[in-house]
XYZ file of C-alpha atoms in Angstrom:
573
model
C 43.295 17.495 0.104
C 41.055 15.397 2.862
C 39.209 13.855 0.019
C 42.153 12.701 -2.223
C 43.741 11.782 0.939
C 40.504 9.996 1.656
C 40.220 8.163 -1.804
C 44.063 7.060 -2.069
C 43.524 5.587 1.488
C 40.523 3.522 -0.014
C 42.725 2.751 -3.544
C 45.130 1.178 -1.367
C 43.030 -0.718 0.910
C 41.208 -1.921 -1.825
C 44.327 -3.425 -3.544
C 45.473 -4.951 -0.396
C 42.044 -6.575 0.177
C 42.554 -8.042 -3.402
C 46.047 -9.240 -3.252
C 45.049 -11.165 -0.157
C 41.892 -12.546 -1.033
C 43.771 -13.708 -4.699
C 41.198 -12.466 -6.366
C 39.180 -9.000 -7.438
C 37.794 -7.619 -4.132
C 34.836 -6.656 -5.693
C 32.389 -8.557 -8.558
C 31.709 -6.241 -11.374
C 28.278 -7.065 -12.009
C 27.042 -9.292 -8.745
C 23.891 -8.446 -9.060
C 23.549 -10.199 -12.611
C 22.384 -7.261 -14.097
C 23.823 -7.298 -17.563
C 21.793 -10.747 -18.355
C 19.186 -8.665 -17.504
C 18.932 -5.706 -19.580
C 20.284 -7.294 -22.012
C 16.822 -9.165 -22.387
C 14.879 -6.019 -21.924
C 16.685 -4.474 -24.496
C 16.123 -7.735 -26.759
C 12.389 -7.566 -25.969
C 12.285 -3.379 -26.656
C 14.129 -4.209 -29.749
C 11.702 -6.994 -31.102
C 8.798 -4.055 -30.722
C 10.052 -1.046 -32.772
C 6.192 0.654 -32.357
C 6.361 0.225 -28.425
C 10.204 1.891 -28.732
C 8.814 4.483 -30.920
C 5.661 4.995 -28.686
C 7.594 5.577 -25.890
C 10.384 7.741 -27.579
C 7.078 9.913 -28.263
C 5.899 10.141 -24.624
C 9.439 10.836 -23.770
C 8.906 13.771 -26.490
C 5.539 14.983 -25.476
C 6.362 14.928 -22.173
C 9.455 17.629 -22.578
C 7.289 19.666 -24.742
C 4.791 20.233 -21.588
C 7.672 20.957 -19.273
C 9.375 23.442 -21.904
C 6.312 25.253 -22.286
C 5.695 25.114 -18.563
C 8.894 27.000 -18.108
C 8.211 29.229 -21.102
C 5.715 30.587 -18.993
C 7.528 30.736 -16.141
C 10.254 32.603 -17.718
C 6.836 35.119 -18.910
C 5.956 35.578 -15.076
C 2.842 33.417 -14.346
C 2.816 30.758 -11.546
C 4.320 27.713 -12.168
C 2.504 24.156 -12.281
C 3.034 22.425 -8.827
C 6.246 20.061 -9.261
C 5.557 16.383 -8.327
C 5.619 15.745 -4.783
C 9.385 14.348 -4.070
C 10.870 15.154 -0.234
C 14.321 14.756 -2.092
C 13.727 18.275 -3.362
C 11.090 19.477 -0.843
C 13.362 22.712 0.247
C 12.079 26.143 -1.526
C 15.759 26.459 -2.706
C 14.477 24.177 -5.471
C 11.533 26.135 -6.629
C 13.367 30.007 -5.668
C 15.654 29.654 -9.139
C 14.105 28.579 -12.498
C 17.168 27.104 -13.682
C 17.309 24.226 -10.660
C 13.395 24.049 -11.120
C 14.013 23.500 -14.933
C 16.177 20.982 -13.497
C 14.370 18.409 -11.064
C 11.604 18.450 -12.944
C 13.365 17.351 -15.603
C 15.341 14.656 -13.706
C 11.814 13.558 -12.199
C 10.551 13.379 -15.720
C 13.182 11.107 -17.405
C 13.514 9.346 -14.440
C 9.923 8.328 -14.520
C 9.672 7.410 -18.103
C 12.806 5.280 -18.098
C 11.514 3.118 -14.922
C 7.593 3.073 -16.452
C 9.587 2.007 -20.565
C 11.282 -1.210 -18.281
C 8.384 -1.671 -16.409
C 6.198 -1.921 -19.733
C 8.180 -4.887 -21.597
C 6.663 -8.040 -22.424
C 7.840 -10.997 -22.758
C 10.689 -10.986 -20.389
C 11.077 -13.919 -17.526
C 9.116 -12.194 -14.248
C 12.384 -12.259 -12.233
C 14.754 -10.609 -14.727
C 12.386 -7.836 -15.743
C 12.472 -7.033 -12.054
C 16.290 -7.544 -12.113
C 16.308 -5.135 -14.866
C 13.429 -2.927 -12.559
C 15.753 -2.730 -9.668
C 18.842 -1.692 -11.035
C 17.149 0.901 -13.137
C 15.957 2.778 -10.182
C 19.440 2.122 -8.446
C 20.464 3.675 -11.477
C 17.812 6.684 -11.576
C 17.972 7.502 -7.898
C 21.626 7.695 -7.868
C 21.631 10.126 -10.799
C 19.148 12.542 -8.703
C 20.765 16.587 -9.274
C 20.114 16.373 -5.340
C 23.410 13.923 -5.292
C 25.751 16.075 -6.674
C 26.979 19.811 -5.152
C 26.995 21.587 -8.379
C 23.130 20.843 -8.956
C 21.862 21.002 -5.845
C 21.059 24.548 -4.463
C 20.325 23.918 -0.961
C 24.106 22.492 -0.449
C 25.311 25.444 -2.745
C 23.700 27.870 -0.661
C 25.218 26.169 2.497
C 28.480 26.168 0.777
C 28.204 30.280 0.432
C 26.908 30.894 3.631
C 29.382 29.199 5.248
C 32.125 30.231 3.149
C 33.044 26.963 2.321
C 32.939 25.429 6.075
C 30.267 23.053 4.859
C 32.347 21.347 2.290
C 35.291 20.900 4.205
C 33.258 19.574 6.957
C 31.579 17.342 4.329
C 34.718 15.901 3.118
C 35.759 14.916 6.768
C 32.683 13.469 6.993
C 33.503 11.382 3.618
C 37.313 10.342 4.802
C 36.056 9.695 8.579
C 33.275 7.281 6.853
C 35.653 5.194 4.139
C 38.394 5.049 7.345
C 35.473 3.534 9.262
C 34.830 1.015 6.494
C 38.652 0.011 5.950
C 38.564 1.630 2.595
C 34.881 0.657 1.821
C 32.747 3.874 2.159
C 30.061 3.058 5.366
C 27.993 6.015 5.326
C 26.765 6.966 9.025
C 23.165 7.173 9.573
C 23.546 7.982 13.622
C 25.863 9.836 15.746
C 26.892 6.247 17.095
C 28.883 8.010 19.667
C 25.615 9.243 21.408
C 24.248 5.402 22.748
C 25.955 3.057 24.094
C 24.039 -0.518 24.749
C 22.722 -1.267 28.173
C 22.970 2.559 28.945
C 20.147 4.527 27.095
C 18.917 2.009 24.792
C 18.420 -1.738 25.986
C 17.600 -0.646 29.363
C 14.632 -2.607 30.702
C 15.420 -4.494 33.983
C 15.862 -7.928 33.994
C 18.528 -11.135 34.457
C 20.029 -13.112 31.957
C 19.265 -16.324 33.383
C 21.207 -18.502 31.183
C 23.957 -18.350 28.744
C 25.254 -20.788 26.119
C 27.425 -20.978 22.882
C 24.362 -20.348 20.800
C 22.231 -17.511 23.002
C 21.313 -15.777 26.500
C 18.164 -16.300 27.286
C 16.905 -13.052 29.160
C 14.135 -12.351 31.743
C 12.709 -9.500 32.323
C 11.808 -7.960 35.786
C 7.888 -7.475 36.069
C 6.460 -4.273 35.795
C 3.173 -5.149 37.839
C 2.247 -7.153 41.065
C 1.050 -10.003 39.421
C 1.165 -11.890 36.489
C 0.047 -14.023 34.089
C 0.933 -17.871 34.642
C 2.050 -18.662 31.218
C 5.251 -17.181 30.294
C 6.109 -14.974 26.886
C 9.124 -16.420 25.173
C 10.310 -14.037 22.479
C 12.917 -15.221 19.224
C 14.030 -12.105 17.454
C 15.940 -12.363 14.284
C 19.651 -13.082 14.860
C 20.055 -10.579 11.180
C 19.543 -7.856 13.607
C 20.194 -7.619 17.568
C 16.944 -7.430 19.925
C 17.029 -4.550 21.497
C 14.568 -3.273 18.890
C 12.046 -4.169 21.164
C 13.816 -2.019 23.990
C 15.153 1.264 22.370
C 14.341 3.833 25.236
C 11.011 3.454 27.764
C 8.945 5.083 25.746
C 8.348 2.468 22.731
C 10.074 -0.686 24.284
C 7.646 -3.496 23.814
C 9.776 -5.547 26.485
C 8.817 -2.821 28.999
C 5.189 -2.372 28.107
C 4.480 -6.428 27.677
C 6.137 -6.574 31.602
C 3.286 -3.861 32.266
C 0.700 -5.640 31.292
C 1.369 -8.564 33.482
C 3.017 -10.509 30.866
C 6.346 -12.929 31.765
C 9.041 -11.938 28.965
C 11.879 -13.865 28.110
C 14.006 -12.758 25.005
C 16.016 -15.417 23.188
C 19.538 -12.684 22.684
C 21.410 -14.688 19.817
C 25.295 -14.528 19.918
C 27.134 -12.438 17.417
C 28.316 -15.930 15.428
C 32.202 -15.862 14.182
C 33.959 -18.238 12.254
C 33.691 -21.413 15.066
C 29.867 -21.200 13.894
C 30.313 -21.348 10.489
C 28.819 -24.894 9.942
C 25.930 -23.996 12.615
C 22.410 -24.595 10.476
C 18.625 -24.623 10.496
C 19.046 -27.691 12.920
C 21.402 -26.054 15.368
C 19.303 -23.032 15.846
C 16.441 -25.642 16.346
C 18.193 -27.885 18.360
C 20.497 -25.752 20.140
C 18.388 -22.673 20.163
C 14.497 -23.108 20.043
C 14.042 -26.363 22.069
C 16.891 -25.420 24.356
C 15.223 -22.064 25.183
C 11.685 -23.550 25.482
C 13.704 -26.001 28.309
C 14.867 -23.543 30.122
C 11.694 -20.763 30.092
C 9.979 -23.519 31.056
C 12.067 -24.453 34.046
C 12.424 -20.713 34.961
C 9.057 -20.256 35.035
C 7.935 -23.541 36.718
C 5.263 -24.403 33.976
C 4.094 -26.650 31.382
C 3.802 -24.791 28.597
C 4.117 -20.974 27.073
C 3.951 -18.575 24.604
C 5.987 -17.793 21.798
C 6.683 -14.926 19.449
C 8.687 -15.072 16.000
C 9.744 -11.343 14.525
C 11.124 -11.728 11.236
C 13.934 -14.515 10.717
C 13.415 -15.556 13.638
C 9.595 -16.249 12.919
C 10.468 -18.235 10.106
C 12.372 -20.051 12.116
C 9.673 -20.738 14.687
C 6.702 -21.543 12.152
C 9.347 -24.344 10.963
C 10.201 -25.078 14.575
C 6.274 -25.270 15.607
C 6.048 -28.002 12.703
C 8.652 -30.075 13.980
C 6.750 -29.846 17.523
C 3.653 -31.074 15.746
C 5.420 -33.815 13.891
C 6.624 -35.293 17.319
C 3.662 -34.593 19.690
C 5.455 -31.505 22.008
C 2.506 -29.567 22.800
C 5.042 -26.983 25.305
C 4.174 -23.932 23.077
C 0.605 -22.982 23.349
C -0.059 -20.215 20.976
C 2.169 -18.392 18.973
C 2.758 -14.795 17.419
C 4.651 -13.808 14.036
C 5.796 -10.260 13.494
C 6.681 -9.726 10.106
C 7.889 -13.193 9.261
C 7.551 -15.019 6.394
C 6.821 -18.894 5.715
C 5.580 -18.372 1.909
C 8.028 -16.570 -0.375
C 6.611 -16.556 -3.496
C 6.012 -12.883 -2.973
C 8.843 -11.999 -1.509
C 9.846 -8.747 -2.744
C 12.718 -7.331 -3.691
C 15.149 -9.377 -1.603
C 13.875 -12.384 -3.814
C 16.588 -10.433 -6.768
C 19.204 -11.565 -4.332
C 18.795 -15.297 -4.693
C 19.672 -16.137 -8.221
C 22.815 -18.713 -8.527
C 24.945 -15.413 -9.620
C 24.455 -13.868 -6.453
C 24.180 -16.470 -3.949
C 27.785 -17.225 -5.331
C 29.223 -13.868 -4.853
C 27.842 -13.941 -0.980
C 29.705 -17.229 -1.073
C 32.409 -15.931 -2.420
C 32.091 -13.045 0.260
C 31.553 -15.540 3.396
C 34.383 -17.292 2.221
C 36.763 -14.889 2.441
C 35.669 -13.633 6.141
C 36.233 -17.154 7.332
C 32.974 -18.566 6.684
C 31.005 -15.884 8.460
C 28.849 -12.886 6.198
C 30.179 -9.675 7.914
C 27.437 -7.451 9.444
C 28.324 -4.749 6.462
C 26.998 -6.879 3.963
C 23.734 -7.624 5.196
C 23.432 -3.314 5.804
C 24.077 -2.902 2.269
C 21.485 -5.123 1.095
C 18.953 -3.789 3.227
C 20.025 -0.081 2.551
C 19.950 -0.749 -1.408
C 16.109 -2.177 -1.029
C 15.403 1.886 -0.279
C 18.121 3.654 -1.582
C 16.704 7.010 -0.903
C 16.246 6.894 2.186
C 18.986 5.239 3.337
C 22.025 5.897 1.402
C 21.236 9.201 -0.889
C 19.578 11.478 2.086
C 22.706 10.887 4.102
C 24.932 11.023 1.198
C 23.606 14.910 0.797
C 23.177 15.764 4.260
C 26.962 14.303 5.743
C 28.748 14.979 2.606
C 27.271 18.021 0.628
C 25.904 20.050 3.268
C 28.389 18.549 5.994
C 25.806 18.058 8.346
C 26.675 15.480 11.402
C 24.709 12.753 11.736
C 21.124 12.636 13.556
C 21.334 11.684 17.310
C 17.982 8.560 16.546
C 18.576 5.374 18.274
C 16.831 3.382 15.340
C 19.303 4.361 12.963
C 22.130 3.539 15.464
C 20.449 -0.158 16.172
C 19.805 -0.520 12.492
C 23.731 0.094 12.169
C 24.642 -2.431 14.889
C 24.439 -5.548 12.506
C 25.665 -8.938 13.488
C 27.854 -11.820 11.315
C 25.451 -14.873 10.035
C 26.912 -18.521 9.892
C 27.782 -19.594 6.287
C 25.772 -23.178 6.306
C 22.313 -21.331 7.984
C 22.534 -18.186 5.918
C 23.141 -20.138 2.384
C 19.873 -22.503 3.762
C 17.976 -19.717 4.071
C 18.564 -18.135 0.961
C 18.700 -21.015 -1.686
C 15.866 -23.512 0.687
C 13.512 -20.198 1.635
C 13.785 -17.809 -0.857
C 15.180 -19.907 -3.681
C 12.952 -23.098 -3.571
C 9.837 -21.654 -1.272
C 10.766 -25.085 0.677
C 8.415 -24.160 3.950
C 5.508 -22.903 1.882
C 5.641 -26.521 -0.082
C 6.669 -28.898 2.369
C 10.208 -29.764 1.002
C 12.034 -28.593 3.778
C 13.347 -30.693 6.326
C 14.526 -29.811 9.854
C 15.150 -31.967 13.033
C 15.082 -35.125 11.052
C 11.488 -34.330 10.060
C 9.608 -32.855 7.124
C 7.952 -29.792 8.099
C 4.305 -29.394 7.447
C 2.750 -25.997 8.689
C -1.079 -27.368 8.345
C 0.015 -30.079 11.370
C 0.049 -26.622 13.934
C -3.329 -26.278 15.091
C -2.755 -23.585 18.249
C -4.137 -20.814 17.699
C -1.557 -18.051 15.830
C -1.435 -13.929 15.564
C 0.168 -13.014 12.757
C 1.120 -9.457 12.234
C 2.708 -7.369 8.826
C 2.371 -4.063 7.942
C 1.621 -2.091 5.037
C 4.948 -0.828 3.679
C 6.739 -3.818 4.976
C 9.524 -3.565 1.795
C 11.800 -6.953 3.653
C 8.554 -8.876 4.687
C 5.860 -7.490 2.616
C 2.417 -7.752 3.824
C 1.501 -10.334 0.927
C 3.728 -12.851 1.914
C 2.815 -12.710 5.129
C -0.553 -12.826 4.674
C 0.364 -15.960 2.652
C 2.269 -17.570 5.410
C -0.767 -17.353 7.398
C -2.721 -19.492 5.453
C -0.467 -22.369 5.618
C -0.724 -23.553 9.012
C -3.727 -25.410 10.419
C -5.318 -23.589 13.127
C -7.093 -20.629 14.009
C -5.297 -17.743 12.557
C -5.850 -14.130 13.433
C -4.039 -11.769 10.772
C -3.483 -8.081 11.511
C -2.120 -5.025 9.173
C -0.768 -2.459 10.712
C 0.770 1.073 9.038
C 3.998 1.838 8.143
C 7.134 -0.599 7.584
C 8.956 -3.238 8.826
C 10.303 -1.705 12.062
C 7.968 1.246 12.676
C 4.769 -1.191 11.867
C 5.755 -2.955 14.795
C 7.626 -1.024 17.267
C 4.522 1.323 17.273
C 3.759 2.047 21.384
C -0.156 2.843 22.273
C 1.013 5.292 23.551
C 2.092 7.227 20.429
C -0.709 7.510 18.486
C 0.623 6.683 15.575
C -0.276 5.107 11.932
C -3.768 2.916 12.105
C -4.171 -0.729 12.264
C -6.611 -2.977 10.419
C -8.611 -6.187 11.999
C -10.520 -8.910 10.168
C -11.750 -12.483 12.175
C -11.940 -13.944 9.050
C -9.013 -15.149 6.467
C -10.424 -15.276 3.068
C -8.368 -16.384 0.096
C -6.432 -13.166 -1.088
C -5.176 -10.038 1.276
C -7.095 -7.979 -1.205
C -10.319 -10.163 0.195
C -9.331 -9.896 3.841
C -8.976 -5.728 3.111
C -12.046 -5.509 1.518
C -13.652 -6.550 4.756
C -11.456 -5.213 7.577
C -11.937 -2.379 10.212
C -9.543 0.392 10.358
C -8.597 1.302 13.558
C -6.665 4.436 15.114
C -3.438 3.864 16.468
C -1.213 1.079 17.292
C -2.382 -2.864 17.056
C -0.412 -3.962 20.457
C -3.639 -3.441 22.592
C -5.649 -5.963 19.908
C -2.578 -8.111 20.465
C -2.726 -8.397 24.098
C -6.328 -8.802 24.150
C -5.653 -11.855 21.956
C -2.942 -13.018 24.331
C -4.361 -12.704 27.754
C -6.777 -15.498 27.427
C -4.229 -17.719 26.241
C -2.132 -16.814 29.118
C -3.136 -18.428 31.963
C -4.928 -17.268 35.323
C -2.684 -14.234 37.134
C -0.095 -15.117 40.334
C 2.379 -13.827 42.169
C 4.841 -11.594 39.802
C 7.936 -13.928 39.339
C 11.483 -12.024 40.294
C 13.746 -13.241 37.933
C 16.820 -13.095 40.550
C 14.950 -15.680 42.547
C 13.987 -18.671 39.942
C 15.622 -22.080 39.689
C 18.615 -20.372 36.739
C 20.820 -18.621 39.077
C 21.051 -14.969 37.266
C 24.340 -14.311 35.475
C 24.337 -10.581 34.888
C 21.916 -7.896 34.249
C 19.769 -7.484 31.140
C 20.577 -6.642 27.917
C 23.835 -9.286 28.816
C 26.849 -9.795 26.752
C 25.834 -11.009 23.635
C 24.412 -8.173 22.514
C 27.323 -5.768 23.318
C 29.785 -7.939 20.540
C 30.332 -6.051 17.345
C 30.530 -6.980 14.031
């Protein structure tokens, strides 16, 4: 009864969304997959042998695992399944039948993704169209995903007499009541933080406040500090307090105790007043306006910047315009995970055909010019489906688990809106046209031309980066003009960099020299335990200035406002 109650709720929502918006609520293909597979299929088609090859594999391969498990079935040990945490629990090896089962899954699964992987012939970007949706397509279909084939939510079903399910399904309704009739799966007990109490919790002042951003500084940490202040952009896709989760991996709090100035750039949650707002505004309005006012907060010349992301790309572009008019305030910069070249983009480069960018259109449209914070989540949770949309799936809805108490997942929940005009210029002039990476983009009335920034740079990425992979930012590097000093950490795209010293986590790679290819700069680097921040710093502190007096950010020039993380943070989507 909760789920039909559930799912007539989300019928009827639906329907009113559609009779509102005059048209279907949602596209039925928008990621313009059909096109697609219809030219892998062509291609398959053209090559019976290849077809007939792989029908064969597909053949041989079940023979092995029916014989495995005719042996099984005689009593002798079983060959090791493949390595796959989605079926990790013993419940999956414990009964033949379910064993029979994911390995079969894993199988087909396997040879359908390596068959669309094979074909020839096929335009680069639709084959990986066609790549994408297929494992969509396979990972959704995992026995893991459904209760009848998956034992460990079976045997929580009988142990609990049936308390699991029921809790499952309240889950489910509690999730698409969330959404407004569009399931949101939780990945957090969101009820557990709460911003400015136990995450975002570093001391400091916002210091100024405008229609565009707050511009934070952060109380120091240490008697004295370095002269030239740390300006920091984050990307206004995601809020910043992913630099200050809780005091143990904050980078705000551990820059502040190494005698480093920090100011954070917080962008406002945009709504539909900043739907025109572009690459200039943020530029305008945002970089040079925060450089002003660091700079008169801090009583220098000049200072430090650091791009993450987004908001990197926006700074490389800004850091051209600087070089194009002779403003030498920024005197070295650091990119986390941002990108400049998108040639190699990865997977988020699927998103940028004319089919798509018109159904974002489409979507930014109807929220009043303005894409809601859901949409972006989607995107990003599709790019690892697994992970971020099937484990939950199981663990809230099959086994009726509540969600984890882990202030990453809650931040990664806490999305903000994006301005139609910047949003549409960075997908079409980035990702569409590479526009940066071959000087055809214009910003601030000037052509921007990374080889004209001659400071020196750090650029960061990481090796499982899946939004910024370490490729394209190794390519980035290479386009600007001065000394460059590239660094690979482990893991992803959040963990690569929010990776405290003090953890001991992952490894880190180092090479002084940039050679042509990332494969080249690999071949010669030094792996190094734990986190790259201390490499960073040592980088920075040069570049930084002689040490004075530690500046109290209550008793600068910009009266303070209110008290760090500010408002701007706090708005939901």
């Amino acid at each position: 009864m909760t789920a039909q109650g559930a799912l007539a709720e989300a019928a009827l929502s639906q329907a009113a969304r559609t009779q509102e918006n005059g048209s279907a609520a949602l596209s039925p293909d928008p990621f313009n997959v059909a096109p697609a597979l219809t030219s892998v299929m062509t291609s398959l088609a053209s090559r019976p042998e290849k077809l007939f090859q792989a029908q064969a594999d597909l053949f041989g391969r079940y023979m092995d695992l029916w014989a495995s498990s005719a042996r099984q079935a005689a009593g002798e040990t079983p060959d090791p399944a493949p390595v796959d945490k989605r079926f990790k629990d013993p419940a999956w090896a414990e009964n033949p039948m379910f064993d029979l089962m994911r390995r079969s899954y894993l199988l087909t699964s396997d040879w359908m993704n390596g068959l669309i992987a094979g074909v020839e012939d096929v335009d680069p970007v639709v084959k990986r169209r066609a790549q994408f949706f297929t494992r969509l397509l396979t990972d959704a279909f995992s026995p893991s995903n459904f209760l009848a084939s998956n034992p460990v939510a079976l045997k929580a079903l009988a142990e609990t007499s049936g308390e699991s399910l029921v809790k499952g399904m309240q889950n489910f309704a509690a999730d698409l009541e969330r959404g407004g009739g569009a399931l949101r799966i939780s990945q957090a007990d969101y009820g557990k933080f709460a911003v400015g109490e136990n995450v975002a919790t570093a001391p400091g002042q916002v210091v100024w406040r405008d229609e565009l951003f707050e511009l934070i500084q952060y109380a120091p940490a240490s008697e004295a500090q370095h002269q030239v202040p740390l300006l920091i952009f984050p990307p206004w896709i995601n809020k910043f307090y992913i630099m200050d989760l809780q005091p143990a991996n904050s980078l705000i709090r551990w820059l502040s105790s190494q005698g480093f100035t920090v100011f954070v750039c917080s962008w406002v949650n945009p709504d539909r007043d900043k739907a025109d707002y572009g690459f200039d505004d943020y530029l305008e309005k945002g970089v040079y306006r925060a450089v002003d006012k660091t700079l008169e907060q801090a009583g220098t010349d000049r200072l430090n910047a650091v791009g993450y992301c987004i908001g990197g790309t926006l700074l490389g572009a800004a850091l051209a315009h600087m070089a194009a008019r002779g403003d030498t305030r920024v005197g070295a910069a650091t990119f986390f995970a941002a990108q400049h070249d998108f040639a190699e983009a990865g997977d988020l480069l699927l998103f940028t055909d004319e089919h798509w960018l018109a159904e974002i259109e489409r979507q930014m449209d109807a929220a009043g010019g303005v894409l809601p914070g859901a949409a972006m989540a989607d995107t990003f949770n599709a790019l690892r489906a697994n992970d971020l949309i099937w484990s939950f799936f199981v663990s809230n809805y099959l086994m009726g688990k509540d969600p984890p108490a882990f202030d990453l997942l809650f931040w990664n929940a806490d999305q903000t809106r994006m301005p139609k005009a910047l949003h549409m210029a960075y997908l079409r002039r980035m990702y569409g046209e590479n526009a940066l990476a071959n000087g055809r983009f214009e910003i601030g009335g000037e052509t921007a031309d990374l080889s004209r920034v001659t400071i020196p740079l750090y650029f960061q990425a990481s090796r499982e980066d899946h939004i910024a992979p370490m490729n394209s930012v190794y390519r980035s590097a290479r386009l600007f003009g001065g000394d460059v000093v590239f660094t690979l950490a482990g893991s992803g795209h959040i963990a690569g960099v929010i990776n405290p010293p003090s953890a001991s986590k992952y490894k880190h790679w180092t090479n002084d020299a940039l050679p042509a290819s990332l494969a080249d700069w690999q071949a010669g680097a030094v792996e190094h335990p734990g986190s790259w921040w201390e490499h960073w710093a040592a980088w920075l502190r040069p570049l930084s200035g002689p040490d004075i007096p530690a500046r109290d950010p209550t008793k600068g020039p910009l009266k303070p406002i209110e008290p760090a993380p500010g408002a701007y943070v706090k708005v939901k989507s």
